[in-house]
Amino acid sequence: MKTRIIVDSTLDMTESFCRRARVIPLTIHFGQEVLTDGVTITRSQFYERLVSVEAMPTTSQPSPYAFEAAIRKIHEQGDIALIITISSKLSGTWQSANIAAAETGGEVYIVDSLNVAFGEKAIVEYALRMKDAGTDIHTIVETLNHEKENLRVIALLDTLEYLQKGGRISKTVAIAGSLLSIKPVVSVVDGEVALLGKARGS
């Protein structure tokens, strides 16, 4: 039996990456317009639209059915399903995956990455390398759950605009911060986005 990896669309994907793992998309809401991440809207289109909107878009997790369909297809091939998701503290995606796993039965393993975007992608790439090396599923899951605790992702936000649009800070604070060239430094700590500090300039 082979290990087949299922991921969600919140990680930073490339075309070659998508050929090696099954991607379950989240849904993006721009007001009343509903779009499917990576299907009806690309990353570049998302960022282009982000610049022009007044209110921040929202997302919703994939349905359990979307995961269930992917799991059943893997089981039909006689293989094992390994699902790696965005942090359970940032999205209900992990919960949807667990509901689907309970419905399908069979060999399904779920890893909560406790991360998002680049951090989640690093964990998935590690899983792919182990799979390609012939590592058994139990060792892969155990290793991922151990090593994800050692992953540190730190980001400097170049603008305060989207924090203000998302209601995290007031417009006054955003303007003052921009004038002083203050840039928040954030990280993912215990599965949640945390402010580490503020930098003056880049």
mmCIF file of N, CA, C and O in Angstrom, residues 92-187:
data_model
loop_
_atom_site.group_PDB
_atom_site.id
_atom_site.type_symbol
_atom_site.label_atom_id
_atom_site.label_comp_id
_atom_site.label_asym_id
_atom_site.label_seq_id
_atom_site.Cartn_x
_atom_site.Cartn_y
_atom_site.Cartn_z
ATOM 1 N N GLY A 92 -11.473 25.474 10.824
ATOM 2 C CA GLY A 92 -12.186 24.238 11.134
ATOM 3 C C GLY A 92 -11.867 23.115 10.159
ATOM 4 O O GLY A 92 -12.519 22.066 10.178
ATOM 5 N N THR A 93 -10.846 23.316 9.310
ATOM 6 C CA THR A 93 -10.480 22.322 8.300
ATOM 7 C C THR A 93 -10.092 20.988 8.932
ATOM 8 O O THR A 93 -10.485 19.915 8.460
ATOM 9 N N TRP A 94 -9.310 21.030 9.998
ATOM 10 C CA TRP A 94 -8.893 19.813 10.708
ATOM 11 C C TRP A 94 -10.116 19.049 11.206
ATOM 12 O O TRP A 94 -10.171 17.815 11.112
ATOM 13 N N GLN A 95 -11.118 19.774 11.707
ATOM 14 C CA GLN A 95 -12.335 19.135 12.199
ATOM 15 C C GLN A 95 -13.093 18.453 11.053
ATOM 16 O O GLN A 95 -13.577 17.323 11.202
ATOM 17 N N SER A 96 -13.181 19.123 9.894
ATOM 18 C CA SER A 96 -13.851 18.528 8.734
ATOM 19 C C SER A 96 -13.158 17.233 8.317
ATOM 20 O O SER A 96 -13.809 16.244 7.969
ATOM 21 N N ALA A 97 -11.824 17.248 8.356
ATOM 22 C CA ALA A 97 -11.058 16.051 7.985
ATOM 23 C C ALA A 97 -11.350 14.901 8.948
ATOM 24 O O ALA A 97 -11.470 13.742 8.534
ATOM 25 N N ASN A 98 -11.455 15.198 10.225
ATOM 26 C CA ASN A 98 -11.731 14.161 11.218
ATOM 27 C C ASN A 98 -13.136 13.578 11.062
ATOM 28 O O ASN A 98 -13.332 12.368 11.225
ATOM 29 N N ILE A 99 -14.095 14.429 10.740
ATOM 30 C CA ILE A 99 -15.464 13.946 10.510
ATOM 31 C C ILE A 99 -15.471 12.995 9.310
ATOM 32 O O ILE A 99 -16.080 11.933 9.341
ATOM 33 N N ALA A 100 -14.772 13.390 8.255
ATOM 34 C CA ALA A 100 -14.703 12.562 7.048
ATOM 35 C C ALA A 100 -14.026 11.225 7.329
ATOM 36 O O ALA A 100 -14.482 10.173 6.864
ATOM 37 N N ALA A 101 -12.943 11.251 8.098
ATOM 38 C CA ALA A 101 -12.213 10.023 8.426
ATOM 39 C C ALA A 101 -13.097 9.053 9.204
ATOM 40 O O ALA A 101 -13.059 7.835 8.980
ATOM 41 N N ALA A 102 -13.914 9.599 10.106
ATOM 42 C CA ALA A 102 -14.810 8.752 10.892
ATOM 43 C C ALA A 102 -15.879 8.101 10.010
ATOM 44 O O ALA A 102 -16.302 6.973 10.257
ATOM 45 N N GLU A 103 -16.288 8.802 8.964
ATOM 46 C CA GLU A 103 -17.310 8.285 8.059
ATOM 47 C C GLU A 103 -16.773 7.187 7.140
ATOM 48 O O GLU A 103 -17.469 6.229 6.821
ATOM 49 N N THR A 104 -15.534 7.355 6.700
ATOM 50 C CA THR A 104 -14.986 6.430 5.703
ATOM 51 C C THR A 104 -14.377 5.184 6.318
ATOM 52 O O THR A 104 -14.376 4.119 5.692
ATOM 53 N N GLY A 105 -13.828 5.296 7.531
ATOM 54 C CA GLY A 105 -13.135 4.154 8.118
ATOM 55 C C GLY A 105 -11.854 3.887 7.357
ATOM 56 O O GLY A 105 -11.350 4.731 6.621
ATOM 57 N N GLY A 106 -11.314 2.683 7.500
ATOM 58 C CA GLY A 106 -10.073 2.361 6.805
ATOM 59 C C GLY A 106 -8.900 3.118 7.391
ATOM 60 O O GLY A 106 -9.008 3.772 8.427
ATOM 61 N N GLU A 107 -7.775 3.033 6.706
ATOM 62 C CA GLU A 107 -6.563 3.681 7.204
ATOM 63 C C GLU A 107 -6.521 5.141 6.769
ATOM 64 O O GLU A 107 -6.270 5.445 5.601
ATOM 65 N N VAL A 108 -6.786 6.019 7.721
ATOM 66 C CA VAL A 108 -6.712 7.469 7.505
ATOM 67 C C VAL A 108 -5.945 8.069 8.673
ATOM 68 O O VAL A 108 -6.278 7.806 9.836
ATOM 69 N N TYR A 109 -4.942 8.855 8.371
ATOM 70 C CA TYR A 109 -4.143 9.510 9.406
ATOM 71 C C TYR A 109 -4.219 11.018 9.176
ATOM 72 O O TYR A 109 -4.147 11.479 8.035
ATOM 73 N N ILE A 110 -4.384 11.759 10.270
ATOM 74 C CA ILE A 110 -4.535 13.217 10.164
ATOM 75 C C ILE A 110 -3.496 13.897 11.029
ATOM 76 O O ILE A 110 -3.348 13.578 12.217
ATOM 77 N N VAL A 111 -2.775 14.841 10.431
ATOM 78 C CA VAL A 111 -1.776 15.621 11.166
ATOM 79 C C VAL A 111 -2.194 17.084 11.155
ATOM 80 O O VAL A 111 -2.398 17.673 10.082
ATOM 81 N N ASP A 112 -2.338 17.652 12.329
ATOM 82 C CA ASP A 112 -2.587 19.089 12.472
ATOM 83 C C ASP A 112 -1.228 19.781 12.387
ATOM 84 O O ASP A 112 -0.384 19.618 13.267
ATOM 85 N N SER A 113 -0.995 20.543 11.328
ATOM 86 C CA SER A 113 0.327 21.146 11.117
ATOM 87 C C SER A 113 0.669 22.201 12.163
ATOM 88 O O SER A 113 1.833 22.560 12.322
ATOM 89 N N LEU A 114 -0.364 22.724 12.859
ATOM 90 C CA LEU A 114 -0.172 23.840 13.789
ATOM 91 C C LEU A 114 0.495 25.025 13.082
ATOM 92 O O LEU A 114 1.201 25.807 13.692
ATOM 93 N N ASN A 115 0.256 25.128 11.771
ATOM 94 C CA ASN A 115 0.873 26.193 10.992
ATOM 95 C C ASN A 115 -0.020 26.565 9.823
ATOM 96 O O ASN A 115 -1.137 26.054 9.693
ATOM 97 N N VAL A 116 0.478 27.437 8.972
ATOM 98 C CA VAL A 116 -0.284 27.892 7.813
ATOM 99 C C VAL A 116 0.705 28.356 6.743
ATOM 100 O O VAL A 116 1.862 28.659 7.050
ATOM 101 N N ALA A 117 0.238 28.377 5.490
ATOM 102 C CA ALA A 117 1.015 28.913 4.366
ATOM 103 C C ALA A 117 2.386 28.245 4.271
ATOM 104 O O ALA A 117 2.492 27.030 4.154
ATOM 105 N N PHE A 118 3.462 29.042 4.344
ATOM 106 C CA PHE A 118 4.818 28.519 4.162
ATOM 107 C C PHE A 118 5.162 27.457 5.207
ATOM 108 O O PHE A 118 5.803 26.450 4.892
ATOM 109 N N GLY A 119 4.735 27.670 6.437
ATOM 110 C CA GLY A 119 5.024 26.703 7.497
ATOM 111 C C GLY A 119 4.350 25.365 7.254
ATOM 112 O O GLY A 119 4.947 24.299 7.425
ATOM 113 N N GLU A 120 3.087 25.411 6.845
ATOM 114 C CA GLU A 120 2.358 24.176 6.535
ATOM 115 C C GLU A 120 2.999 23.468 5.342
ATOM 116 O O GLU A 120 3.135 22.240 5.328
ATOM 117 N N LYS A 121 3.414 24.254 4.345
ATOM 118 C CA LYS A 121 4.037 23.664 3.163
ATOM 119 C C LYS A 121 5.330 22.939 3.541
ATOM 120 O O LYS A 121 5.622 21.859 3.013
ATOM 121 N N ALA A 122 6.115 23.504 4.452
ATOM 122 C CA ALA A 122 7.365 22.870 4.873
ATOM 123 C C ALA A 122 7.096 21.493 5.478
ATOM 124 O O ALA A 122 7.832 20.527 5.224
ATOM 125 N N ILE A 123 6.030 21.385 6.255
ATOM 126 C CA ILE A 123 5.677 20.112 6.875
ATOM 127 C C ILE A 123 5.235 19.099 5.818
ATOM 128 O O ILE A 123 5.621 17.923 5.850
ATOM 129 N N VAL A 124 4.441 19.563 4.843
ATOM 130 C CA VAL A 124 3.969 18.674 3.782
ATOM 131 C C VAL A 124 5.138 18.204 2.917
ATOM 132 O O VAL A 124 5.225 17.026 2.548
ATOM 133 N N GLU A 125 6.066 19.100 2.609
ATOM 134 C CA GLU A 125 7.231 18.714 1.810
ATOM 135 C C GLU A 125 8.080 17.676 2.547
ATOM 136 O O GLU A 125 8.623 16.751 1.938
ATOM 137 N N TYR A 126 8.170 17.818 3.859
ATOM 138 C CA TYR A 126 8.905 16.838 4.671
ATOM 139 C C TYR A 126 8.218 15.473 4.564
ATOM 140 O O TYR A 126 8.862 14.427 4.402
ATOM 141 N N ALA A 127 6.881 15.482 4.633
ATOM 142 C CA ALA A 127 6.113 14.238 4.521
ATOM 143 C C ALA A 127 6.319 13.591 3.149
ATOM 144 O O ALA A 127 6.474 12.371 3.046
ATOM 145 N N LEU A 128 6.338 14.404 2.103
ATOM 146 C CA LEU A 128 6.548 13.882 0.749
ATOM 147 C C LEU A 128 7.932 13.246 0.604
ATOM 148 O O LEU A 128 8.079 12.197 -0.033
ATOM 149 N N ARG A 129 8.947 13.880 1.209
ATOM 150 C CA ARG A 129 10.304 13.322 1.134
ATOM 151 C C ARG A 129 10.371 11.967 1.845
ATOM 152 O O ARG A 129 10.983 11.022 1.343
ATOM 153 N N MET A 130 9.741 11.870 2.996
ATOM 154 C CA MET A 130 9.731 10.604 3.725
ATOM 155 C C MET A 130 8.968 9.534 2.948
ATOM 156 O O MET A 130 9.400 8.377 2.871
ATOM 157 N N LYS A 131 7.844 9.914 2.378
ATOM 158 C CA LYS A 131 7.049 8.971 1.574
ATOM 159 C C LYS A 131 7.859 8.452 0.401
ATOM 160 O O LYS A 131 7.890 7.250 0.126
ATOM 161 N N ASP A 132 8.537 9.368 -0.309
ATOM 162 C CA ASP A 132 9.346 8.981 -1.469
ATOM 163 C C ASP A 132 10.509 8.075 -1.075
ATOM 164 O O ASP A 132 10.982 7.270 -1.879
ATOM 165 N N ALA A 133 10.964 8.215 0.172
ATOM 166 C CA ALA A 133 12.079 7.387 0.652
ATOM 167 C C ALA A 133 11.602 6.021 1.146
ATOM 168 O O ALA A 133 12.406 5.193 1.581
ATOM 169 N N GLY A 134 10.277 5.803 1.100
ATOM 170 C CA GLY A 134 9.742 4.509 1.510
ATOM 171 C C GLY A 134 9.457 4.379 2.988
ATOM 172 O O GLY A 134 9.258 3.267 3.494
ATOM 173 N N THR A 135 9.421 5.497 3.713
ATOM 174 C CA THR A 135 9.138 5.476 5.151
ATOM 175 C C THR A 135 7.699 5.015 5.395
ATOM 176 O O THR A 135 6.781 5.424 4.680
ATOM 177 N N ASP A 136 7.496 4.168 6.398
ATOM 178 C CA ASP A 136 6.145 3.675 6.672
ATOM 179 C C ASP A 136 5.282 4.781 7.279
ATOM 180 O O ASP A 136 5.787 5.745 7.867
ATOM 181 N N ILE A 137 3.977 4.643 7.154
ATOM 182 C CA ILE A 137 3.028 5.683 7.553
ATOM 183 C C ILE A 137 3.128 6.032 9.036
ATOM 184 O O ILE A 137 3.043 7.203 9.418
ATOM 185 N N HIS A 138 3.328 5.035 9.896
ATOM 186 C CA HIS A 138 3.385 5.307 11.338
ATOM 187 C C HIS A 138 4.601 6.164 11.689
ATOM 188 O O HIS A 138 4.505 7.088 12.511
ATOM 189 N N THR A 139 5.721 5.895 11.039
ATOM 190 C CA THR A 139 6.929 6.698 11.274
ATOM 191 C C THR A 139 6.745 8.108 10.732
ATOM 192 O O THR A 139 7.177 9.085 11.359
ATOM 193 N N ILE A 140 6.102 8.229 9.571
ATOM 194 C CA ILE A 140 5.855 9.558 8.999
ATOM 195 C C ILE A 140 5.025 10.403 9.954
ATOM 196 O O ILE A 140 5.373 11.542 10.268
ATOM 197 N N VAL A 141 3.916 9.847 10.436
ATOM 198 C CA VAL A 141 3.015 10.594 11.325
ATOM 199 C C VAL A 141 3.726 10.967 12.623
ATOM 200 O O VAL A 141 3.636 12.108 13.089
ATOM 201 N N GLU A 142 4.429 10.005 13.212
ATOM 202 C CA GLU A 142 5.151 10.259 14.470
ATOM 203 C C GLU A 142 6.211 11.344 14.273
ATOM 204 O O GLU A 142 6.360 12.244 15.115
ATOM 205 N N THR A 143 6.943 11.276 13.159
ATOM 206 C CA THR A 143 7.999 12.258 12.891
ATOM 207 C C THR A 143 7.417 13.650 12.668
ATOM 208 O O THR A 143 7.935 14.649 13.190
ATOM 209 N N LEU A 144 6.339 13.747 11.899
ATOM 210 C CA LEU A 144 5.712 15.051 11.640
ATOM 211 C C LEU A 144 5.215 15.686 12.934
ATOM 212 O O LEU A 144 5.402 16.888 13.158
ATOM 213 N N ASN A 145 4.567 14.876 13.773
ATOM 214 C CA ASN A 145 4.041 15.417 15.030
ATOM 215 C C ASN A 145 5.152 15.881 15.975
ATOM 216 O O ASN A 145 4.958 16.787 16.780
ATOM 217 N N HIS A 146 6.317 15.253 15.848
ATOM 218 C CA HIS A 146 7.459 15.674 16.667
ATOM 219 C C HIS A 146 8.143 16.903 16.077
ATOM 220 O O HIS A 146 8.391 17.898 16.766
ATOM 221 N N GLU A 147 8.430 16.843 14.784
ATOM 222 C CA GLU A 147 9.218 17.900 14.148
ATOM 223 C C GLU A 147 8.450 19.210 13.970
ATOM 224 O O GLU A 147 9.058 20.274 13.879
ATOM 225 N N LYS A 148 7.123 19.153 13.902
ATOM 226 C CA LYS A 148 6.366 20.400 13.737
ATOM 227 C C LYS A 148 6.557 21.329 14.934
ATOM 228 O O LYS A 148 6.408 22.542 14.808
ATOM 229 N N GLU A 149 6.908 20.761 16.066
ATOM 230 C CA GLU A 149 7.168 21.575 17.257
ATOM 231 C C GLU A 149 8.469 22.369 17.116
ATOM 232 O O GLU A 149 8.691 23.348 17.820
ATOM 233 N N ASN A 150 9.350 21.925 16.204
ATOM 234 C CA ASN A 150 10.639 22.613 16.018
ATOM 235 C C ASN A 150 10.606 23.657 14.905
ATOM 236 O O ASN A 150 11.607 24.317 14.650
ATOM 237 N N LEU A 151 9.462 23.770 14.227
ATOM 238 C CA LEU A 151 9.348 24.701 13.104
ATOM 239 C C LEU A 151 9.057 26.115 13.610
ATOM 240 O O LEU A 151 8.156 26.315 14.426
ATOM 241 N N ARG A 152 9.834 27.078 13.118
ATOM 242 C CA ARG A 152 9.622 28.487 13.490
ATOM 243 C C ARG A 152 9.479 29.325 12.236
ATOM 244 O O ARG A 152 10.383 29.371 11.413
ATOM 245 N N VAL A 153 8.343 29.969 12.076
ATOM 246 C CA VAL A 153 8.105 30.862 10.944
ATOM 247 C C VAL A 153 7.922 32.271 11.489
ATOM 248 O O VAL A 153 7.071 32.511 12.350
ATOM 249 N N ILE A 154 8.743 33.195 11.016
ATOM 250 C CA ILE A 154 8.674 34.587 11.453
ATOM 251 C C ILE A 154 8.475 35.473 10.228
ATOM 252 O O ILE A 154 9.145 35.297 9.212
ATOM 253 N N ALA A 155 7.536 36.410 10.308
ATOM 254 C CA ALA A 155 7.238 37.282 9.166
ATOM 255 C C ALA A 155 7.172 38.738 9.604
ATOM 256 O O ALA A 155 6.732 39.057 10.710
ATOM 257 N N LEU A 156 7.632 39.597 8.728
ATOM 258 C CA LEU A 156 7.521 41.036 8.941
ATOM 259 C C LEU A 156 6.457 41.556 7.982
ATOM 260 O O LEU A 156 6.557 41.346 6.773
ATOM 261 N N LEU A 157 5.412 42.188 8.526
ATOM 262 C CA LEU A 157 4.326 42.699 7.693
ATOM 263 C C LEU A 157 4.729 44.053 7.117
ATOM 264 O O LEU A 157 5.015 44.987 7.865
ATOM 265 N N ASP A 158 4.740 44.146 5.801
ATOM 266 C CA ASP A 158 5.238 45.344 5.138
ATOM 267 C C ASP A 158 4.268 46.511 5.226
ATOM 268 O O ASP A 158 4.654 47.663 5.070
ATOM 269 N N THR A 159 2.989 46.216 5.474
ATOM 270 C CA THR A 159 1.988 47.273 5.564
ATOM 271 C C THR A 159 0.994 46.968 6.679
ATOM 272 O O THR A 159 0.741 45.801 6.991
ATOM 273 N N LEU A 160 0.436 48.027 7.255
ATOM 274 C CA LEU A 160 -0.588 47.871 8.288
ATOM 275 C C LEU A 160 -1.992 47.928 7.694
ATOM 276 O O LEU A 160 -2.976 47.780 8.410
ATOM 277 N N GLU A 161 -2.073 48.134 6.386
ATOM 278 C CA GLU A 161 -3.357 48.349 5.711
ATOM 279 C C GLU A 161 -4.341 47.213 5.958
ATOM 280 O O GLU A 161 -5.517 47.435 6.264
ATOM 281 N N TYR A 162 -3.857 45.973 5.844
ATOM 282 C CA TYR A 162 -4.781 44.847 5.938
ATOM 283 C C TYR A 162 -5.148 44.512 7.382
ATOM 284 O O TYR A 162 -6.213 43.966 7.635
ATOM 285 N N LEU A 163 -4.280 44.850 8.318
ATOM 286 C CA LEU A 163 -4.655 44.728 9.732
ATOM 287 C C LEU A 163 -5.778 45.700 10.051
ATOM 288 O O LEU A 163 -6.698 45.389 10.806
ATOM 289 N N GLN A 164 -5.706 46.887 9.458
ATOM 290 C CA GLN A 164 -6.749 47.896 9.670
ATOM 291 C C GLN A 164 -8.054 47.477 8.987
ATOM 292 O O GLN A 164 -9.128 47.548 9.579
ATOM 293 N N LYS A 165 -7.961 46.987 7.745
ATOM 294 C CA LYS A 165 -9.154 46.541 7.019
ATOM 295 C C LYS A 165 -9.822 45.369 7.726
ATOM 296 O O LYS A 165 -11.047 45.233 7.711
ATOM 297 N N GLY A 166 -9.017 44.518 8.332
ATOM 298 C CA GLY A 166 -9.557 43.353 9.025
ATOM 299 C C GLY A 166 -10.048 43.648 10.432
ATOM 300 O O GLY A 166 -10.512 42.760 11.129
ATOM 301 N N GLY A 167 -9.927 44.913 10.854
ATOM 302 C CA GLY A 167 -10.421 45.304 12.169
ATOM 303 C C GLY A 167 -9.483 44.982 13.315
ATOM 304 O O GLY A 167 -9.860 45.096 14.488
ATOM 305 N N ARG A 168 -8.235 44.607 13.024
ATOM 306 C CA ARG A 168 -7.276 44.275 14.084
ATOM 307 C C ARG A 168 -6.719 45.533 14.760
ATOM 308 O O ARG A 168 -6.349 45.494 15.931
ATOM 309 N N ILE A 169 -6.610 46.624 13.971
ATOM 310 C CA ILE A 169 -6.155 47.903 14.525
ATOM 311 C C ILE A 169 -7.026 49.016 13.954
ATOM 312 O O ILE A 169 -7.683 48.840 12.921
ATOM 313 N N SER A 170 -7.028 50.173 14.617
ATOM 314 C CA SER A 170 -7.847 51.289 14.147
ATOM 315 C C SER A 170 -7.167 51.993 12.973
ATOM 316 O O SER A 170 -5.966 51.840 12.744
ATOM 317 N N LYS A 171 -7.955 52.792 12.262
ATOM 318 C CA LYS A 171 -7.413 53.543 11.129
ATOM 319 C C LYS A 171 -6.351 54.530 11.593
ATOM 320 O O LYS A 171 -5.331 54.739 10.931
ATOM 321 N N THR A 172 -6.572 55.129 12.760
ATOM 322 C CA THR A 172 -5.620 56.097 13.320
ATOM 323 C C THR A 172 -4.275 55.437 13.595
ATOM 324 O O THR A 172 -3.214 55.969 13.255
ATOM 325 N N VAL A 173 -4.314 54.261 14.207
ATOM 326 C CA VAL A 173 -3.085 53.520 14.504
ATOM 327 C C VAL A 173 -2.385 53.126 13.211
ATOM 328 O O VAL A 173 -1.150 53.199 13.104
ATOM 329 N N ALA A 174 -3.162 52.714 12.204
ATOM 330 C CA ALA A 174 -2.581 52.309 10.922
ATOM 331 C C ALA A 174 -1.864 53.486 10.251
ATOM 332 O O ALA A 174 -0.750 53.340 9.735
ATOM 333 N N ILE A 175 -2.492 54.662 10.276
ATOM 334 C CA ILE A 175 -1.887 55.852 9.666
ATOM 335 C C ILE A 175 -0.619 56.248 10.415
ATOM 336 O O ILE A 175 0.427 56.513 9.808
ATOM 337 N N ALA A 176 -0.711 56.267 11.756
ATOM 338 C CA ALA A 176 0.456 56.631 12.566
ATOM 339 C C ALA A 176 1.600 55.647 12.350
ATOM 340 O O ALA A 176 2.760 56.033 12.201
ATOM 341 N N GLY A 177 1.263 54.368 12.306
ATOM 342 C CA GLY A 177 2.282 53.344 12.101
ATOM 343 C C GLY A 177 2.943 53.463 10.744
ATOM 344 O O GLY A 177 4.159 53.286 10.609
ATOM 345 N N SER A 178 2.154 53.792 9.723
ATOM 346 C CA SER A 178 2.699 53.942 8.374
ATOM 347 C C SER A 178 3.634 55.140 8.307
ATOM 348 O O SER A 178 4.697 55.083 7.674
ATOM 349 N N LEU A 179 3.267 56.227 8.954
ATOM 350 C CA LEU A 179 4.107 57.432 8.959
ATOM 351 C C LEU A 179 5.447 57.176 9.641
ATOM 352 O O LEU A 179 6.480 57.711 9.235
ATOM 353 N N LEU A 180 5.414 56.359 10.682
ATOM 354 C CA LEU A 180 6.637 56.048 11.430
ATOM 355 C C LEU A 180 7.366 54.827 10.862
ATOM 356 O O LEU A 180 8.395 54.426 11.394
ATOM 357 N N SER A 181 6.810 54.243 9.791
ATOM 358 C CA SER A 181 7.376 53.043 9.159
ATOM 359 C C SER A 181 7.512 51.887 10.150
ATOM 360 O O SER A 181 8.521 51.190 10.196
ATOM 361 N N ILE A 182 6.459 51.715 10.964
ATOM 362 C CA ILE A 182 6.440 50.614 11.936
ATOM 363 C C ILE A 182 5.862 49.368 11.269
ATOM 364 O O ILE A 182 4.807 49.424 10.641
ATOM 365 N N LYS A 183 6.557 48.266 11.417
ATOM 366 C CA LYS A 183 6.131 47.016 10.787
ATOM 367 C C LYS A 183 6.063 45.911 11.844
ATOM 368 O O LYS A 183 7.069 45.599 12.479
ATOM 369 N N PRO A 184 4.876 45.318 12.034
ATOM 370 C CA PRO A 184 4.753 44.243 13.022
ATOM 371 C C PRO A 184 5.536 42.999 12.600
ATOM 372 O O PRO A 184 5.594 42.651 11.423
ATOM 373 N N VAL A 185 6.123 42.346 13.579
ATOM 374 C CA VAL A 185 6.814 41.066 13.356
ATOM 375 C C VAL A 185 5.954 39.990 14.013
ATOM 376 O O VAL A 185 5.676 40.045 15.208
ATOM 377 N N VAL A 186 5.506 39.022 13.191
ATOM 378 C CA VAL A 186 4.587 38.004 13.692
ATOM 379 C C VAL A 186 5.185 36.604 13.524
ATOM 380 O O VAL A 186 6.116 36.400 12.753
ATOM 381 N N SER A 187 4.624 35.676 14.273
ATOM 382 C CA SER A 187 5.023 34.281 14.158
ATOM 383 C C SER A 187 3.811 33.405 14.435
ATOM 384 O O SER A 187 2.753 33.917 14.826
#
